[in-house]
C-alpha positions as MATLAB code, in Angstrom:
seq = 'XXXXXXXXXXXXXXXXXXXXXXXXXXXXXXXXXXXXXXXXXXXXXXXXXXXXXXXXXXXXXXXXXXXXXXXXXXXXXXXXXXXXXXXXXXXXXXXXXXXXXXXXXXXXXXXXXXXXXXXXXXXXXXXXXXXXXXXXXXXXXXXXXXXXXXXXXXXXXXXXXXXXXXXXXXXXXXXXXXXXXXXXXXXXXXXXXXXXXXXXXXXXXXXXXXXXXXXXXXXXXXXXXXXXXXXXXXXXXXXXXXXXXXXXXXXXXXXXXXXXXXXXXXXXXXXXXXXXXXXXXXXXXXXXXXXXXXXXXXXXXXXXXXXXXXXXXXXXXXXXXXXXXXXXXXXXXXXXXXXXXXXXXXXXXXXXXXXXXXXXXXXXXXXXXXXXXXXXXXXXXXXXXXXXXXXXXXXXXXXXXXXXXXXXXXXXXXXXXXXXXXXXXXXXXXXXXX';
ca = [
      -0.102    0.013   -0.190;
       1.340    3.682   -0.673;
       1.169    6.420    1.041;
      -1.754    8.096   -0.971;
      -4.239    5.087    0.402;
      -3.421    7.033    4.456;
      -4.939   10.134    3.605;
      -7.905   10.308    5.756;
     -11.134   11.592    4.360;
     -10.858   14.378    6.795;
      -7.742   15.594    4.971;
      -9.227   15.314    1.897;
     -12.302   17.147    2.631;
      -9.830   19.822    4.498;
      -7.810   19.710    1.296;
     -10.511   20.664   -1.017;
     -11.525   23.629    1.221;
      -8.702   25.156    1.442;
      -7.288   24.823   -2.428;
     -11.057   26.582   -3.405;
     -10.563   29.056   -0.598;
      -6.507   29.760   -1.900;
      -8.170   30.128   -5.376;
     -11.170   32.619   -4.155;
      -8.472   34.337   -2.774;
      -6.615   34.899   -5.154;
      -9.449   35.624   -7.707;
     -10.180   38.595   -4.700;
      -5.993   39.832   -4.206;
      -5.965   40.328   -8.045;
      -9.313   41.976   -8.476;
      -8.981   44.675   -5.801;
      -6.028   46.561   -7.251;
      -7.634   46.462  -10.045;
     -11.015   48.052   -8.668;
      -9.197   50.785   -6.779;
      -7.442   51.562   -9.811;
     -10.819   51.333  -11.718;
     -12.534   53.697   -9.147;
     -10.064   56.373   -8.295;
      -7.565   56.821  -11.705;
      -4.816   56.871   -8.996;
      -2.079   54.516   -9.512;
      -1.091   55.178   -5.874;
      -4.159   54.029   -4.343;
      -4.376   50.875   -6.443;
      -0.155   50.220   -4.698;
      -1.649   50.721   -1.310;
      -4.193   48.048   -1.567;
      -2.196   45.610   -3.127;
       0.289   45.949   -0.418;
      -2.708   46.192    2.101;
      -3.517   42.817    0.635;
       0.446   41.428    1.079;
       1.547   43.251    4.235;
      -0.723   41.683    6.691;
       0.218   37.922    6.050;
       3.778   39.010    6.754;
       3.602   41.773    9.942;
       1.226   39.707   11.779;
       2.361   36.104   11.112;
       3.936   35.800   14.904;
       0.795   37.043   16.346;
      -1.208   34.633   14.257;
       1.173   31.714   15.557;
       0.792   32.796   19.561;
      -3.212   32.228   18.373;
      -3.283   29.483   16.592;
      -1.079   27.832   19.460;
      -3.519   28.827   22.270;
      -6.796   28.873   20.315;
      -9.405   25.797   19.093;
      -7.919   25.741   15.301;
     -10.966   24.667   14.248;
     -12.545   27.456   15.570;
     -10.172   29.957   14.154;
     -10.421   28.276   10.356;
     -14.274   28.770   10.837;
     -13.998   32.164   11.534;
     -11.493   33.443    9.389;
     -13.598   31.679    5.976;
     -17.196   33.012    7.857;
     -15.610   36.853    8.137;
     -13.967   36.139    4.162;
     -17.463   35.195    3.411;
     -19.105   38.463    5.121;
     -16.069   41.032    3.347;
     -16.551   40.209   -0.370;
     -20.413   39.889    0.143;
     -20.446   43.702    1.209;
     -18.038   44.234   -1.625;
     -20.310   42.235   -4.185;
     -23.402   43.994   -3.046;
     -21.808   47.631   -2.481;
     -20.822   47.532   -6.323;
     -24.028   46.190   -7.469;
     -25.722   49.246   -5.658;
     -23.144   51.304   -7.308;
     -21.410   52.059   -3.487;
     -18.029   53.821   -4.081;
     -16.033   51.193   -0.954;
     -13.292   54.006   -0.891;
     -10.710   53.604    1.697;
     -12.937   50.860    2.624;
     -10.556   48.906   -0.513;
      -7.522   49.036    1.535;
      -9.324   47.183    4.809;
     -10.826   44.676    2.973;
      -7.487   43.734    1.007;
      -5.666   44.033    4.617;
      -8.555   41.549    6.004;
      -7.822   39.537    3.741;
      -4.217   38.914    4.127;
      -4.699   38.860    7.681;
      -7.284   36.227    7.702;
      -5.026   33.887    5.183;
      -2.289   34.084    6.991;
      -4.281   33.086   10.060;
      -6.040   30.156    8.477;
      -2.686   28.834    6.556;
      -1.171   28.444   10.386;
      -3.791   26.907   11.603;
      -4.091   24.737    8.972;
      -0.559   23.362    9.135;
      -1.276   22.161   13.013;
      -4.248   20.207   11.413;
      -2.959   18.305    9.268;
      -0.641   17.103   11.297;
      -3.632   15.765   13.709;
      -5.005   14.014   10.606;
      -2.029   12.043    8.759;
       0.157    9.557    9.785;
       3.746   10.500   10.399;
       4.515    8.372    7.141;
       2.015    9.651    5.066;
       3.200   13.805    5.717;
       5.440   14.112    2.657;
       2.325   13.445    0.663;
       0.064   15.517    2.674;
       2.385   18.797    2.456;
       3.309   17.871   -1.310;
      -0.249   18.218   -2.143;
      -0.638   21.256    0.141;
       2.243   22.603   -1.590;
       0.750   21.960   -5.335;
      -2.408   23.496   -4.208;
      -0.648   26.865   -3.468;
       1.055   26.906   -7.158;
      -2.062   25.614   -8.750;
      -3.789   28.821   -7.224;
      -0.955   30.731   -8.167;
      -1.163   29.584  -11.850;
      -5.083   29.974  -12.072;
      -5.862   32.153   -9.975;
      -4.313   35.179  -11.375;
      -5.533   34.930  -15.109;
      -9.547   33.940  -13.600;
      -9.773   36.569  -11.343;
      -9.177   38.576  -14.119;
     -11.218   37.250  -16.858;
     -14.019   37.620  -13.805;
     -13.357   40.903  -13.235;
     -13.528   41.864  -17.083;
     -17.220   40.095  -17.228;
     -18.018   41.784  -13.840;
     -16.014   43.827  -11.324;
     -18.493   41.960   -8.772;
     -17.971   38.326   -9.674;
     -14.317   37.523   -8.171;
     -16.288   38.978   -4.816;
     -19.062   36.220   -5.826;
     -16.475   33.605   -6.074;
     -13.975   34.587   -3.655;
     -17.308   34.349   -1.228;
     -18.672   31.265   -2.515;
     -15.366   29.185   -2.423;
     -14.700   30.865    1.165;
     -18.307   29.330    2.292;
     -17.452   26.158    0.333;
     -14.317   25.716    2.420;
     -16.127   26.433    5.777;
     -18.709   23.964    5.287;
     -15.708   21.125    4.311;
     -14.959   21.792    7.991;
     -18.239   20.845    9.499;
     -18.009   18.049    7.180;
     -15.088   16.534    8.797;
     -15.241   14.127   11.687;
     -13.145   15.049   13.995;
     -13.971   17.987   15.623;
     -11.393   18.581   18.477;
      -8.697   20.335   17.310;
      -7.869   22.198   20.675;
      -4.336   22.460   21.484;
      -3.533   19.704   24.230;
      -1.528   22.097   26.405;
      -2.145   25.850   26.823;
       0.449   27.873   24.969;
       2.024   31.087   27.242;
       4.158   34.534   26.276;
       6.726   33.302   27.653;
       7.024   30.092   25.990;
       8.142   31.993   22.812;
      11.754   31.907   23.688;
      11.368   28.063   23.464;
      10.462   28.030   20.104;
      13.070   30.273   19.483;
      15.838   27.891   20.812;
      14.425   24.916   18.886;
      14.674   26.852   15.679;
      18.204   27.607   16.577;
      18.873   24.523   18.276;
      17.737   22.268   15.133;
      20.543   22.095   12.569;
      18.098   21.002    9.760;
      15.865   23.489   10.369;
      18.101   25.864   11.280;
      20.103   25.607    7.634;
      16.653   25.616    5.312;
      15.476   28.781    6.871;
      19.042   30.401    6.453;
      19.311   28.968    2.761;
      15.411   29.831    1.856;
      15.898   33.827    3.310;
      19.172   34.036    1.581;
      17.940   32.524   -2.097;
      14.875   34.271   -1.795;
      16.262   37.719   -2.047;
      18.139   36.968   -5.000;
      15.790   35.492   -6.933;
      13.356   38.642   -6.011;
      16.341   40.164   -7.762;
      16.386   37.534  -10.941;
      12.680   38.167  -11.178;
      12.908   41.620  -11.655;
      15.321   41.180  -13.690;
      13.892   38.659  -15.861;
      10.354   41.295  -15.887;
      13.135   44.070  -17.398;
      14.080   41.985  -20.347;
      10.717   41.321  -20.950;
       9.788   44.765  -21.643;
      12.849   45.697  -23.160;
      12.904   42.442  -25.413;
       9.213   41.897  -26.240;
       7.413   45.555  -25.050;
       4.230   43.570  -23.943;
       3.065   42.374  -20.576;
       2.334   38.737  -21.891;
       5.893   37.868  -20.836;
       5.291   39.122  -16.771;
       2.371   36.599  -16.891;
       4.362   33.690  -18.719;
       6.589   34.243  -16.031;
       3.832   33.925  -13.155;
       2.807   30.845  -15.194;
       6.428   29.186  -15.690;
       6.517   29.503  -11.498;
       3.172   27.604  -10.827;
       4.005   25.277  -13.487;
       6.898   24.191  -12.113;
       5.976   24.247   -8.704;
       2.758   22.255   -9.492;
       5.242   19.570  -11.225;
       7.876   19.732   -8.218;
       4.949   19.388   -5.499;
       4.083   15.994   -7.867;
       7.715   14.698   -8.083;
       8.387   14.948   -4.305;
       6.317   12.810   -2.326;
       7.510    9.964   -4.910;
      11.305   11.081   -4.449;
      10.957   10.763   -0.413;
       9.094    7.430   -0.444;
      11.520    6.035   -2.877;
      14.204    6.955   -1.001;
      12.842    7.514    2.763;
      13.865   11.266    2.938;
      11.952   11.829    5.824;
      13.689    9.862    7.776;
      16.377   11.900   10.402;
      19.810   12.348    8.740;
      18.098   12.107    4.842;
      16.680   14.876    4.628;
      20.374   16.472    3.731;
      19.867   14.897    0.247;
      16.976   17.363   -0.123;
      18.605   20.200    0.745;
      22.242   19.308   -1.090;
      19.742   18.509   -4.441;
      17.916   22.165   -4.200;
      20.947   24.317   -3.321;
      23.599   23.082   -6.777;
      19.899   22.866   -8.470;
      19.548   26.956   -7.768;
      22.926   26.989   -8.663;
      22.566   25.711  -12.033;
      19.705   27.112  -12.525;
      20.892   30.896  -12.058;
      24.265   29.706  -13.787;
      21.652   29.291  -17.424;
      20.005   32.182  -17.171;
      23.450   34.173  -16.322;
      24.768   32.506  -19.282;
      22.009   33.224  -21.989;
      20.769   36.552  -20.298;
      17.665   36.196  -22.312;
      14.122   36.469  -21.599;
      13.401   32.459  -22.457;
      16.522   31.296  -20.823;
      15.377   33.208  -17.905;
      11.951   31.857  -18.029;
      13.111   27.969  -18.342;
      15.551   28.519  -15.327;
      12.752   30.320  -13.083;
      10.182   27.188  -13.560;
      13.286   24.910  -12.739;
      13.493   27.072   -9.587;
      10.453   26.575   -8.729;
      10.645   23.205   -9.764;
      12.985   22.564   -7.062;
      11.634   25.205   -4.629;
       9.100   22.655   -4.538;
      11.233   20.056   -2.733;
      12.483   22.275   -0.650;
       9.412   23.846    0.825;
       7.916   19.865    1.308;
      11.489   18.916    3.333;
      10.719   21.839    5.565;
       6.924   21.780    6.292;
       7.362   17.799    6.816;
      10.600   18.396    8.886;
       8.431   20.429   11.229;
       5.445   18.693   11.470;
       7.392   15.855   12.421;
       9.813   16.941   14.873;
       8.270   20.022   16.468;
       7.824   19.232   19.849;
       4.342   18.850   21.431;
       1.312   20.792   20.216;
       1.431   23.998   21.415;
       4.759   25.133   19.408;
       4.193   24.454   15.646;
       2.296   26.867   14.542;
       4.541   29.814   16.378;
       7.365   27.886   14.897;
       6.303   27.660   11.548;
       5.176   31.802   12.079;
       9.352   32.111   12.549;
      10.323   30.322    9.786;
       7.536   32.148    7.180;
       9.152   36.045    8.440;
      12.378   35.018    7.847;
      11.844   33.596    5.025;
       9.385   35.654    3.220;
      10.470   39.077    4.821;
      13.576   38.654    2.459;
      11.410   39.022   -0.521;
      10.345   42.800   -0.276;
      13.991   43.677    0.555;
      15.304   41.556   -2.784;
      12.691   43.881   -5.017;
      13.566   47.017   -3.272;
      17.024   46.234   -3.556;
      16.954   45.263   -6.986;
      14.963   48.292   -8.293;
      17.944   50.810   -6.663;
      20.590   48.036   -8.637;
      18.891   48.216  -12.063;
      18.782   52.110  -11.570;
      22.414   52.434  -11.330;
      23.274   49.566  -13.708;
      22.079   49.331  -17.185;
      23.286   45.464  -17.720;
      20.980   42.914  -16.860;
      23.952   40.348  -16.477;
      25.566   41.948  -14.064;
      22.240   40.994  -11.833;
      22.386   37.875  -12.881;
      26.232   37.448  -11.919;
      25.335   38.093   -8.751;
      22.589   36.114   -8.016;
      24.635   33.637   -9.375;
      27.536   34.551   -7.116;
      25.038   34.073   -4.120;
      23.695   30.589   -5.030;
      26.883   29.558   -5.587;
      28.345   30.476   -2.432;
      24.860   29.119   -0.477;
      26.194   26.097   -2.050;
      29.559   25.830   -1.426;
      28.905   26.786    2.244;
      25.623   24.631    2.599;
      27.464   21.535    1.555;
      30.627   22.097    3.783;
      28.575   22.387    6.263;
      26.649   19.132    5.270;
      29.457   17.506    5.430;
      30.816   19.046    8.698;
      27.717   18.184   10.201;
      27.675   14.410    8.829;
      31.257   14.173   10.352;
      30.193   14.919   13.272;
      26.934   13.099   12.756;
      24.622   15.879   14.137;
      22.142   14.863   11.801;
      22.207   11.607   12.643;
      20.782   12.357   16.354;
      17.638   12.092   17.111;
      16.152   15.404   18.651;
      15.336   15.824   22.166;
      11.852   14.921   21.992;
      10.497   11.964   19.819;
       8.270   12.605   16.628;
       4.660   14.140   17.855;
       1.981   11.590   16.880;
      -1.463   12.700   18.556;
      -2.915    9.672   20.418;
      -6.267    9.395   18.727;
      -4.186    8.817   14.813;
      -4.108    4.788   15.336;
      -4.269    3.316   11.754;
      -7.613    1.939   10.785;
      -9.104    0.127    7.627;
      -9.373    3.287    5.813;
      -6.350    5.032    7.260;
      -3.728    2.155    7.107;
      -0.150    2.963    7.880;
       1.593    2.959    4.129;
       4.997    0.835    3.561;
       8.041    2.847    2.330;
       7.543    0.723   -1.229;
       8.320    3.206   -4.241;
       5.453    3.877   -6.549;
];
């Protein structure tokens, strides 16, 4: 039996609802700035609306982690979805009656971003209770694929719906959020209370765990540095496309390449994890080694080619490889973070560090491109960064293997909820190759 058989009906409900919710949220995310521009004819206001949709997801991730570790995760997720329904319905009804939302658009975008961050952190803790440890790679890979598919389909679908009628993206967002809430009600397991109440003083414990776990510490550092570099590469590709093709269609293709590459990577990742048992302690390092040198190869390809189409292929390859790193990170966290009251906060810290590098990379690249005219300088810099990361990571891996740091089990054994007992409907999978 393969690990897919271990994914329970409850996980399928959760995944389906979250997939619909992400797709609907992406529709609203693309429609809100378009609506702001249409109503005010102000690019500045549209930019504020777009920023309001992304900043809360980053700025509120730590408080969101505290909330998720303290309160009932199912109640949090239901509250998020029903609140999103209310926001989208109000926007759709207001637009239908020609009401000018004005500054309310900024509030709506900020609320969508904050609720999305809170829901995602709660979902991470719920997944660990719904699947067996051996099935975590499959579950996390499906979640990773879901995110890339939402990115791939959500933006064009949101623009298409907005073109038909400006209320439709918000109707779709409300419907998808309501569907997600219904799937949560359909789940058999209802108790997702943390088994031990978290307190504010224990946040230091989460940081200590993050710093003391060698694999987690290294992955977070690598992702932060490479995310900074990859934003440089993306903005450079946008500039190249604008110069060579004089068309905005290339930007859409770049987004599509990222979504397609990430989706394919998420499909392949669980098969590799099962085939080579990469989720086991000590074997995760092979994923890390593959990713850092694969990223160097992709950025070197973009630097040597120095053309939009070459960069497009490299960008898709970077996303394909990144899906493996994301699966390895989420599986490691879900497996080895001790207890039931720390996972959301540990995840929130890793999200803050890794995602916080993204806007910094964009800002740095904007200034760099204003000073230099050659895009090859940017790709060369990114290639040097990824080569440095790969070399340092390889040295660290060699030293860690020599000291056998990664072969030691963490001080706390993997957390497996007592109610997670294999049954005929949810059997423990074998590790046989697919």
